[in-house]
Amino acid sequence: MTDKITVFFSSDGRAAEVSRNTSLLEAAALAGVELKSTCGGAGTCGRCQVRVLEGPVLHKETGLPVPAGPVLACQALAAGNVVVEVPRDSREAGHQILLGGKDVLAEQDGRMQGYAMQPLCRKIRLTLDPPTLQGNISDWSRLQAALREETGCETIHVSLPVLRGLAACLRDGNWQVTATVVAAAGCADIVRLEPGHRVAPALGLAVDIGTTTIVVYLVDLESGLTLGRKGTYNRQARYGDDVITRIIYATEQETGLSELQEAVVSAVNELAAGLLSENNCHSRDVHLVVAAGNTTMTHLFLGLSPKYIRLEPYIPLASAPPPVRAAELGLAISPHAPVLCFPAVASYVGGDIVAGVLLTGMAGEDEVTLFIDIGTNGEMVLGNRDWLVSVACSAGPAFEGGGITFGMRAMQGAIERVEIDPETYEVAAETIGGGRPLGICGSGLIDCLSKLRAAGIIDRSGQLQADLATPRLRRGEDGPEFVLAWQAEAGGGKDIVLTGNDIKNLLRAKAAVYAGIRCLLKALEIEEVQIGRVLVAGGFGNHLNIRDAVAIGLLPDLPAERFSFIGNAAVKGARLGLLSREAYATGQSLAGKITYLELSAGHDFMDEFMAALFLPHTDRTLFPSI
Amino acid sequence: MTDKITVFFSSDGRAAEVSRNTSLLEAAALAGVELKSTCGGAGTCGRCQVRVLEGPVLHKETGLPVPAGPVLACQALAAGNVVVEVPRDSREAGHQILLGGKDVLAEQDGRMQGYAMQPLCRKIRLTLDPPTLQGNISDWSRLQAALREETGCETIHVSLPVLRGLAACLRDGNWQVTATVVAAAGCADIVRLEPGHRVAPALGLAVDIGTTTIVVYLVDLESGLTLGRKGTYNRQARYGDDVITRIIYATEQETGLSELQEAVVSAVNELAAGLLSENNCHSRDVHLVVAAGNTTMTHLFLGLSPKYIRLEPYIPLASAPPPVRAAELGLAISPHAPVLCFPAVASYVGGDIVAGVLLTGMAGEDEVTLFIDIGTNGEMVLGNRDWLVSVACSAGPAFEGGGITFGMRAMQGAIERVEIDPETYEVAAETIGGGRPLGICGSGLIDCLSKLRAAGIIDRSGQLQADLATPRLRRGEDGPEFVLAWQAEAGGGKDIVLTGNDIKNLLRAKAAVYAGIRCLLKALEIEEVQIGRVLVAGGFGNHLNIRDAVAIGLLPDLPAERFSFIGNAAVKGARLGLLSREAYATGQSLAGKITYLELSAGHDFMDEFMAALFLPHTDRTLFPSI
């Protein structure tokens, strides 16, 4: 009797062959079926529900048989061949990924933000003098001399496989040769040699390694054109939604770190393969990768242990990791391609933020800019050419739909806008994609909160009012709740509600972000009005209604024209680093110029947080326009 | 019926399992039985004779069965299981390899020739400040800062595997850590990290990759001590004795280059393994290799095609090859260990000569030095601190025993000294090891030539005199010959003779070397007497009698005190580069400072060569003391 069994996911037509007593969650991962899981398989988040249609399944804790029907995939072990159905609610697929977003900055400042197009990697076409009895220096010396002149670099590196091909290459091309060179810091690295001048393109990847999503741009390094953009869900999510859960998994499981590394690398490989195939390009022509991610994601991407990021005094293994080779990570591109990661400021202000600050150009301007990236963490950088200060605050997963009864990410079916009639309390909801609502995403939640307050359904402290004449306001299992969409209208067969607890979670999230901004301003002794512009990046940046965000006290009360949404600033900053070595060098030095303010090290943050737990704020003078 | 058969070498107790119709020469190579072969298996040199004792053997050309008995191994195909005996004459084993030789220079100038002991690779013991909430830079930044201070290098490189171990290493050692660092050109490369300060040694290999022999020194990079020295026969010899034959093999056989590369790497690996085992050391502790070889040998060691070295205008692929990693070559030491090769001056003046010149220190002195390395090629460098000029001349294999009827390398049983009674013409011969003579090695041949001339047995043009009253002078198969040892005294069961043709070959060899020296002197317009010292390196350097060498006109007629034998200058120069980064850097720049004089480009050489075909020379004024 073999111990291998098959778990078939009927709705996907996919199967995994696994060892007996593998959990259905693991089987789904192996089959490429993406299930939600916030708790990392601990059985507590309840998101990975599946339906067992056929076959023997045992409960993980009790070992008792589980009858056909709904079960948490992480708690159910396949004891034989099993057929499983995955309900839409439990799926991660269909996630709307912010590939780039509105290019407000790009439109203003041009595609290169003022940097010259001079990529770290370029094709250099050389015509060499053929050797003679008098001019009889070696092939390698001849090539080095020409490249020194062309690049200005004194040191020319070459890998042994490339060097081995040199003699034949020069003669095949009749002394015309094209060198693909990565040049940085006075040192040029030849990553490829081709005979002649009509050669393959030089391609690069700009990568945003987000906690939730991974986005890749395929860029032609000679023309500067972005050939394509693709995004996918970060498969690490199966080990937990937030970075802390993943750090624990990487640290405490024997193969945890390599599993997490493999998860992100395979996602990048798939995106790259898709982009290459759509553009009829070859993976061997990809010679450079510039990646931006938060500190933990960058560690996991490189296979560096993130263990001490989580433990006081919160030390990353490497905040500015050295370049590595694609093959060392398992990236399926030219094996010698350097992979460069944007440096981090601190454990909780990562390379994604540095790439974003690079993109904004704020470090070169007189005007004071506030850059905000809101996701599970809220990271903010305030400053100008003279100073830059950053903070990070744990907003919690509420804005990404976590900890909210009907919260979901910004994907098909998510409510993103609501109107509430202040007389009748009737609700008109708009969903992403226009279909029936399945839940509420971050921008929808902010809108909701603003509109509930405007309609008087909640008070300044976020309490649902008990005595309103509407069936939408009712008592649910967990206390008072407000019905946003009735079962009949909804796509999930249930009333979609916002509970009192949901509202508390939202208030905490918005209060954390605003308290972070206040701490920044107070530390620098400047006022809100001195902020010349507010640039909002991140997952819901494009969909956020500024008036709502100001109305609930998430963003400071400034004139609308000072706000811009810059979308996925990390990947766009990475693209800039890919195309301009000067921009990349600026990014490298930026990390050292941004001062990090540790909020947990002082009492100010807690005071500010408490004060911000109201709508819009305890101190109404901070929000004069509301 | 399987196509695998076994060839058993009875005298060695070794067997090879090979495909049917594999040549006995190849089978011997696979079994690790080292046969002589000068022609590379072409069937022309006649050196690889073996005796078939049992089993079916076919002739390679005719396909006809070969009867039991003597056969050329390269021309005999094993058609079934075969038992073979290898006569002593056909063996390469027992070769006397010049590991170091008399350290005349070392005795004069101290072990480091004036360079400070500061190896390219060293162990740096660091005690770091533990991180705090205030001092919370990353582990990598902390290590970099400490290493920048310690090494003075701005750029600190690290490989991903080493970086991955950093966090655990720092904490395991309680913030004491030892970094093994290779530092050069303002850039430090961390090749290993160990917790604490009591750590494994840092070892290095100095390697001489000779055409005939390979010598390895195992060196402790902290103490500077040479822990051991070992040499072996270069297994490439099975593809031919001289570099040209090997270039042809590497170029024309599909896997030729990789076979030749593998042959030298496996020899280095075996020597290193032996040295490590004798010293109870681990291969993972070997962090640096500095190698010196002639241009072709360096190409073959690195797997670079030597094809164009042989074709006009004689272009090496790389005269100053970049550093490569041990793992790229297949060296069984720390995979990231850099392997540095001494640069060549030209296609026929290689890194072995540059290492030798480094060792002599001649490039730093006022006095004019003549450095001579005599092997198959004669390479000479003349110069001082202001100028250095080199030539190479093809001496032919005579001094290594090639092209001489009873020629052999300097091994057990080789005649190395003779005395000839000018009255009776009786011969007293001394052999290496003192046993019965088997043949004559290079120093013996020079001695012979000198004594034959002194006794009047040959005239100034090298002709054997016909009318002497001794049975030793006789007519053999190929014309006149002189018997050095009678069958009864000899170990091989035959009279050992020197023929007229042998003498011609020796004259050509010595004339080529002396003509090279003359060309050097004439090009620089200096006289013999202006040469302050003559340093002789190479395979027979230690055994050569100066008076004999001058008497036959091989070396210039200068006072005996100006001559020194420096033995294997290549490996000693490599050791110096291993222990002193300044010496290594000097070696790098030396190659560019040595002017190469192409002898084939002018008529002077042929004129000088013709004039030197006499004993000692046409122009007797050049040899006043003779």
mmCIF file with all atom_site columns, N, CA, C and O in Angstrom, chain B residues 519-553:
data_model
loop_
_atom_site.group_PDB
_atom_site.id
_atom_site.type_symbol
_atom_site.label_atom_id
_atom_site.label_alt_id
_atom_site.label_comp_id
_atom_site.label_asym_id
_atom_site.label_entity_id
_atom_site.label_seq_id
_atom_site.pdbx_PDB_ins_code
_atom_site.Cartn_x
_atom_site.Cartn_y
_atom_site.Cartn_z
_atom_site.occupancy
_atom_site.B_iso_or_equiv
_atom_site.pdbx_formal_charge
_atom_site.auth_seq_id
_atom_site.auth_comp_id
_atom_site.auth_asym_id
_atom_site.auth_atom_id
_atom_site.pdbx_PDB_model_num
ATOM 1   N N  . CYS B 1 519 ? 70.838 37.288 -28.505 1.00 0.00 ? 519 CYS B N  1
ATOM 2   C CA . CYS B 1 519 ? 69.877 38.238 -29.077 1.00 0.00 ? 519 CYS B CA 1
ATOM 3   C C  . CYS B 1 519 ? 69.473 39.285 -28.043 1.00 0.00 ? 519 CYS B C  1
ATOM 4   O O  . CYS B 1 519 ? 69.342 40.463 -28.351 1.00 0.00 ? 519 CYS B O  1
ATOM 5   N N  . LEU B 1 520 ? 69.263 38.828 -26.837 1.00 0.00 ? 520 LEU B N  1
ATOM 6   C CA . LEU B 1 520 ? 68.924 39.747 -25.748 1.00 0.00 ? 520 LEU B CA 1
ATOM 7   C C  . LEU B 1 520 ? 70.030 40.777 -25.572 1.00 0.00 ? 520 LEU B C  1
ATOM 8   O O  . LEU B 1 520 ? 69.778 41.993 -25.495 1.00 0.00 ? 520 LEU B O  1
ATOM 9   N N  . LEU B 1 521 ? 71.251 40.290 -25.485 1.00 0.00 ? 521 LEU B N  1
ATOM 10  C CA . LEU B 1 521 ? 72.387 41.181 -25.238 1.00 0.00 ? 521 LEU B CA 1
ATOM 11  C C  . LEU B 1 521 ? 72.550 42.169 -26.391 1.00 0.00 ? 521 LEU B C  1
ATOM 12  O O  . LEU B 1 521 ? 72.754 43.366 -26.180 1.00 0.00 ? 521 LEU B O  1
ATOM 13  N N  . LYS B 1 522 ? 72.440 41.675 -27.628 1.00 0.00 ? 522 LYS B N  1
ATOM 14  C CA . LYS B 1 522 ? 72.629 42.547 -28.782 1.00 0.00 ? 522 LYS B CA 1
ATOM 15  C C  . LYS B 1 522 ? 71.520 43.595 -28.866 1.00 0.00 ? 522 LYS B C  1
ATOM 16  O O  . LYS B 1 522 ? 71.778 44.759 -29.164 1.00 0.00 ? 522 LYS B O  1
ATOM 17  N N  . ALA B 1 523 ? 70.293 43.165 -28.600 1.00 0.00 ? 523 ALA B N  1
ATOM 18  C CA . ALA B 1 523 ? 69.179 44.115 -28.681 1.00 0.00 ? 523 ALA B CA 1
ATOM 19  C C  . ALA B 1 523 ? 69.390 45.252 -27.693 1.00 0.00 ? 523 ALA B C  1
ATOM 20  O O  . ALA B 1 523 ? 68.987 46.394 -27.944 1.00 0.00 ? 523 ALA B O  1
ATOM 21  N N  . LEU B 1 524 ? 69.998 44.953 -26.561 1.00 0.00 ? 524 LEU B N  1
ATOM 22  C CA . LEU B 1 524 ? 70.190 45.963 -25.523 1.00 0.00 ? 524 LEU B CA 1
ATOM 23  C C  . LEU B 1 524 ? 71.587 46.572 -25.585 1.00 0.00 ? 524 LEU B C  1
ATOM 24  O O  . LEU B 1 524 ? 71.915 47.434 -24.769 1.00 0.00 ? 524 LEU B O  1
ATOM 25  N N  . GLU B 1 525 ? 72.385 46.087 -26.531 1.00 0.00 ? 525 GLU B N  1
ATOM 26  C CA . GLU B 1 525 ? 73.741 46.607 -26.719 1.00 0.00 ? 525 GLU B CA 1
ATOM 27  C C  . GLU B 1 525 ? 74.552 46.533 -25.427 1.00 0.00 ? 525 GLU B C  1
ATOM 28  O O  . GLU B 1 525 ? 75.172 47.505 -25.015 1.00 0.00 ? 525 GLU B O  1
ATOM 29  N N  . ILE B 1 526 ? 74.477 45.408 -24.770 1.00 0.00 ? 526 ILE B N  1
ATOM 30  C CA . ILE B 1 526 ? 75.366 45.223 -23.618 1.00 0.00 ? 526 ILE B CA 1
ATOM 31  C C  . ILE B 1 526 ? 76.202 43.961 -23.821 1.00 0.00 ? 526 ILE B C  1
ATOM 32  O O  . ILE B 1 526 ? 75.875 43.102 -24.650 1.00 0.00 ? 526 ILE B O  1
ATOM 33  N N  . GLU B 1 527 ? 77.284 43.864 -23.056 1.00 0.00 ? 527 GLU B N  1
ATOM 34  C CA . GLU B 1 527 ? 78.229 42.759 -23.179 1.00 0.00 ? 527 GLU B CA 1
ATOM 35  C C  . GLU B 1 527 ? 77.970 41.735 -22.073 1.00 0.00 ? 527 GLU B C  1
ATOM 36  O O  . GLU B 1 527 ? 77.444 42.079 -21.019 1.00 0.00 ? 527 GLU B O  1
ATOM 37  N N  . GLU B 1 528 ? 78.418 40.495 -22.298 1.00 0.00 ? 528 GLU B N  1
ATOM 38  C CA . GLU B 1 528 ? 78.315 39.440 -21.290 1.00 0.00 ? 528 GLU B CA 1
ATOM 39  C C  . GLU B 1 528 ? 78.792 39.911 -19.907 1.00 0.00 ? 528 GLU B C  1
ATOM 40  O O  . GLU B 1 528 ? 78.154 39.658 -18.897 1.00 0.00 ? 528 GLU B O  1
ATOM 41  N N  . VAL B 1 529 ? 79.962 40.592 -19.929 1.00 0.00 ? 529 VAL B N  1
ATOM 42  C CA . VAL B 1 529 ? 80.578 40.939 -18.635 1.00 0.00 ? 529 VAL B CA 1
ATOM 43  C C  . VAL B 1 529 ? 79.717 41.886 -17.805 1.00 0.00 ? 529 VAL B C  1
ATOM 44  O O  . VAL B 1 529 ? 79.904 42.012 -16.595 1.00 0.00 ? 529 VAL B O  1
ATOM 45  N N  . GLN B 1 530 ? 78.808 42.574 -18.460 1.00 0.00 ? 530 GLN B N  1
ATOM 46  C CA . GLN B 1 530 ? 77.944 43.499 -17.713 1.00 0.00 ? 530 GLN B CA 1
ATOM 47  C C  . GLN B 1 530 ? 76.851 42.778 -16.936 1.00 0.00 ? 530 GLN B C  1
ATOM 48  O O  . GLN B 1 530 ? 76.108 43.399 -16.182 1.00 0.00 ? 530 GLN B O  1
ATOM 49  N N  . ILE B 1 531 ? 76.696 41.465 -17.177 1.00 0.00 ? 531 ILE B N  1
ATOM 50  C CA . ILE B 1 531 ? 75.687 40.691 -16.443 1.00 0.00 ? 531 ILE B CA 1
ATOM 51  C C  . ILE B 1 531 ? 76.214 40.423 -15.041 1.00 0.00 ? 531 ILE B C  1
ATOM 52  O O  . ILE B 1 531 ? 77.224 39.736 -14.872 1.00 0.00 ? 531 ILE B O  1
ATOM 53  N N  . GLY B 1 532 ? 75.554 40.990 -14.042 1.00 0.00 ? 532 GLY B N  1
ATOM 54  C CA . GLY B 1 532 ? 76.017 40.865 -12.657 1.00 0.00 ? 532 GLY B CA 1
ATOM 55  C C  . GLY B 1 532 ? 75.773 39.487 -12.075 1.00 0.00 ? 532 GLY B C  1
ATOM 56  O O  . GLY B 1 532 ? 76.566 38.967 -11.289 1.00 0.00 ? 532 GLY B O  1
ATOM 57  N N  . ARG B 1 533 ? 74.643 38.883 -12.424 1.00 0.00 ? 533 ARG B N  1
ATOM 58  C CA . ARG B 1 533 ? 74.389 37.526 -11.943 1.00 0.00 ? 533 ARG B CA 1
ATOM 59  C C  . ARG B 1 533 ? 73.508 36.782 -12.938 1.00 0.00 ? 533 ARG B C  1
ATOM 60  O O  . ARG B 1 533 ? 72.712 37.392 -13.663 1.00 0.00 ? 533 ARG B O  1
ATOM 61  N N  . VAL B 1 534 ? 73.671 35.479 -12.950 1.00 0.00 ? 534 VAL B N  1
ATOM 62  C CA . VAL B 1 534 ? 72.889 34.607 -13.820 1.00 0.00 ? 534 VAL B CA 1
ATOM 63  C C  . VAL B 1 534 ? 72.128 33.649 -12.907 1.00 0.00 ? 534 VAL B C  1
ATOM 64  O O  . VAL B 1 534 ? 72.735 32.915 -12.123 1.00 0.00 ? 534 VAL B O  1
ATOM 65  N N  . LEU B 1 535 ? 70.803 33.708 -12.975 1.00 0.00 ? 535 LEU B N  1
ATOM 66  C CA . LEU B 1 535 ? 69.986 32.840 -12.129 1.00 0.00 ? 535 LEU B CA 1
ATOM 67  C C  . LEU B 1 535 ? 69.340 31.782 -13.007 1.00 0.00 ? 535 LEU B C  1
ATOM 68  O O  . LEU B 1 535 ? 68.619 32.119 -13.955 1.00 0.00 ? 535 LEU B O  1
ATOM 69  N N  . VAL B 1 536 ? 69.639 30.527 -12.704 1.00 0.00 ? 536 VAL B N  1
ATOM 70  C CA . VAL B 1 536 ? 69.143 29.440 -13.536 1.00 0.00 ? 536 VAL B CA 1
ATOM 71  C C  . VAL B 1 536 ? 68.042 28.693 -12.791 1.00 0.00 ? 536 VAL B C  1
ATOM 72  O O  . VAL B 1 536 ? 68.245 28.201 -11.678 1.00 0.00 ? 536 VAL B O  1
ATOM 73  N N  . ALA B 1 537 ? 66.855 28.661 -13.397 1.00 0.00 ? 537 ALA B N  1
ATOM 74  C CA . ALA B 1 537 ? 65.726 27.948 -12.809 1.00 0.00 ? 537 ALA B CA 1
ATOM 75  C C  . ALA B 1 537 ? 65.332 26.810 -13.717 1.00 0.00 ? 537 ALA B C  1
ATOM 76  O O  . ALA B 1 537 ? 65.779 26.731 -14.863 1.00 0.00 ? 537 ALA B O  1
ATOM 77  N N  . GLY B 1 538 ? 64.468 25.939 -13.201 1.00 0.00 ? 538 GLY B N  1
ATOM 78  C CA . GLY B 1 538 ? 63.898 24.916 -14.060 1.00 0.00 ? 538 GLY B CA 1
ATOM 79  C C  . GLY B 1 538 ? 64.284 23.523 -13.647 1.00 0.00 ? 538 GLY B C  1
ATOM 80  O O  . GLY B 1 538 ? 65.030 23.319 -12.682 1.00 0.00 ? 538 GLY B O  1
ATOM 81  N N  . GLY B 1 539 ? 63.775 22.578 -14.389 1.00 0.00 ? 539 GLY B N  1
ATOM 82  C CA . GLY B 1 539 ? 63.846 21.165 -14.049 1.00 0.00 ? 539 GLY B CA 1
ATOM 83  C C  . GLY B 1 539 ? 65.232 20.637 -13.744 1.00 0.00 ? 539 GLY B C  1
ATOM 84  O O  . GLY B 1 539 ? 65.412 19.810 -12.860 1.00 0.00 ? 539 GLY B O  1
ATOM 85  N N  . PHE B 1 540 ? 66.265 21.072 -14.454 1.00 0.00 ? 540 PHE B N  1
ATOM 86  C CA . PHE B 1 540 ? 67.579 20.515 -14.133 1.00 0.00 ? 540 PHE B CA 1
ATOM 87  C C  . PHE B 1 540 ? 68.487 21.528 -13.449 1.00 0.00 ? 540 PHE B C  1
ATOM 88  O O  . PHE B 1 540 ? 69.674 21.309 -13.289 1.00 0.00 ? 540 PHE B O  1
ATOM 89  N N  . GLY B 1 541 ? 67.878 22.628 -13.074 1.00 0.00 ? 541 GLY B N  1
ATOM 90  C CA . GLY B 1 541 ? 68.654 23.690 -12.459 1.00 0.00 ? 541 GLY B CA 1
ATOM 91  C C  . GLY B 1 541 ? 69.575 23.242 -11.347 1.00 0.00 ? 541 GLY B C  1
ATOM 92  O O  . GLY B 1 541 ? 70.727 23.669 -11.270 1.00 0.00 ? 541 GLY B O  1
ATOM 93  N N  . ASN B 1 542 ? 69.110 22.333 -10.528 1.00 0.00 ? 542 ASN B N  1
ATOM 94  C CA . ASN B 1 542 ? 69.905 21.953 -9.361  1.00 0.00 ? 542 ASN B CA 1
ATOM 95  C C  . ASN B 1 542 ? 71.063 21.024 -9.673  1.00 0.00 ? 542 ASN B C  1
ATOM 96  O O  . ASN B 1 542 ? 71.985 20.896 -8.890  1.00 0.00 ? 542 ASN B O  1
ATOM 97  N N  . HIS B 1 543 ? 70.901 20.302 -10.776 1.00 0.00 ? 543 HIS B N  1
ATOM 98  C CA . HIS B 1 543 ? 71.843 19.219 -11.035 1.00 0.00 ? 543 HIS B CA 1
ATOM 99  C C  . HIS B 1 543 ? 72.918 19.611 -12.030 1.00 0.00 ? 543 HIS B C  1
ATOM 100 O O  . HIS B 1 543 ? 73.821 18.864 -12.302 1.00 0.00 ? 543 HIS B O  1
ATOM 101 N N  . LEU B 1 544 ? 72.752 20.798 -12.586 1.00 0.00 ? 544 LEU B N  1
ATOM 102 C CA . LEU B 1 544 ? 73.621 21.221 -13.666 1.00 0.00 ? 544 LEU B CA 1
ATOM 103 C C  . LEU B 1 544 ? 74.993 21.616 -13.111 1.00 0.00 ? 544 LEU B C  1
ATOM 104 O O  . LEU B 1 544 ? 75.109 22.309 -12.118 1.00 0.00 ? 544 LEU B O  1
ATOM 105 N N  . ASN B 1 545 ? 76.034 21.166 -13.808 1.00 0.00 ? 545 ASN B N  1
ATOM 106 C CA . ASN B 1 545 ? 77.389 21.591 -13.477 1.00 0.00 ? 545 ASN B CA 1
ATOM 107 C C  . ASN B 1 545 ? 77.719 22.829 -14.329 1.00 0.00 ? 545 ASN B C  1
ATOM 108 O O  . ASN B 1 545 ? 77.697 22.775 -15.556 1.00 0.00 ? 545 ASN B O  1
ATOM 109 N N  . ILE B 1 546 ? 77.993 23.932 -13.681 1.00 0.00 ? 546 ILE B N  1
ATOM 110 C CA . ILE B 1 546 ? 78.169 25.192 -14.404 1.00 0.00 ? 546 ILE B CA 1
ATOM 111 C C  . ILE B 1 546 ? 79.314 25.108 -15.407 1.00 0.00 ? 546 ILE B C  1
ATOM 112 O O  . ILE B 1 546 ? 79.188 25.544 -16.555 1.00 0.00 ? 546 ILE B O  1
ATOM 113 N N  . ARG B 1 547 ? 80.460 24.551 -14.958 1.00 0.00 ? 547 ARG B N  1
ATOM 114 C CA . ARG B 1 547 ? 81.608 24.511 -15.865 1.00 0.00 ? 547 ARG B CA 1
ATOM 115 C C  . ARG B 1 547 ? 81.257 23.760 -17.135 1.00 0.00 ? 547 ARG B C  1
ATOM 116 O O  . ARG B 1 547 ? 81.637 24.171 -18.235 1.00 0.00 ? 547 ARG B O  1
ATOM 117 N N  . ASP B 1 548 ? 80.534 22.645 -17.004 1.00 0.00 ? 548 ASP B N  1
ATOM 118 C CA . ASP B 1 548 ? 80.100 21.893 -18.186 1.00 0.00 ? 548 ASP B CA 1
ATOM 119 C C  . ASP B 1 548 ? 79.209 22.738 -19.076 1.00 0.00 ? 548 ASP B C  1
ATOM 120 O O  . ASP B 1 548 ? 79.360 22.749 -20.301 1.00 0.00 ? 548 ASP B O  1
ATOM 121 N N  . ALA B 1 549 ? 78.234 23.416 -18.441 1.00 0.00 ? 549 ALA B N  1
ATOM 122 C CA . ALA B 1 549 ? 77.271 24.196 -19.218 1.00 0.00 ? 549 ALA B CA 1
ATOM 123 C C  . ALA B 1 549 ? 77.977 25.320 -19.964 1.00 0.00 ? 549 ALA B C  1
ATOM 124 O O  . ALA B 1 549 ? 77.624 25.647 -21.106 1.00 0.00 ? 549 ALA B O  1
ATOM 125 N N  . VAL B 1 550 ? 78.980 25.927 -19.320 1.00 0.00 ? 550 VAL B N  1
ATOM 126 C CA . VAL B 1 550 ? 79.748 26.972 -19.999 1.00 0.00 ? 550 VAL B CA 1
ATOM 127 C C  . VAL B 1 550 ? 80.626 26.327 -21.082 1.00 0.00 ? 550 VAL B C  1
ATOM 128 O O  . VAL B 1 550 ? 80.721 26.830 -22.208 1.00 0.00 ? 550 VAL B O  1
ATOM 129 N N  . ALA B 1 551 ? 81.230 25.169 -20.739 1.00 0.00 ? 551 ALA B N  1
ATOM 130 C CA . ALA B 1 551 ? 82.153 24.517 -21.660 1.00 0.00 ? 551 ALA B CA 1
ATOM 131 C C  . ALA B 1 551 ? 81.479 24.155 -22.981 1.00 0.00 ? 551 ALA B C  1
ATOM 132 O O  . ALA B 1 551 ? 82.106 24.229 -24.047 1.00 0.00 ? 551 ALA B O  1
ATOM 133 N N  . ILE B 1 552 ? 80.221 23.761 -22.941 1.00 0.00 ? 552 ILE B N  1
ATOM 134 C CA . ILE B 1 552 ? 79.552 23.410 -24.212 1.00 0.00 ? 552 ILE B CA 1
ATOM 135 C C  . ILE B 1 552 ? 78.943 24.645 -24.860 1.00 0.00 ? 552 ILE B C  1
ATOM 136 O O  . ILE B 1 552 ? 78.349 24.562 -25.933 1.00 0.00 ? 552 ILE B O  1
ATOM 137 N N  . GLY B 1 553 ? 79.022 25.776 -24.189 1.00 0.00 ? 553 GLY B N  1
ATOM 138 C CA . GLY B 1 553 ? 78.493 27.009 -24.797 1.00 0.00 ? 553 GLY B CA 1
ATOM 139 C C  . GLY B 1 553 ? 77.003 27.181 -24.593 1.00 0.00 ? 553 GLY B C  1
ATOM 140 O O  . GLY B 1 553 ? 76.333 27.831 -25.384 1.00 0.00 ? 553 GLY B O  1
#
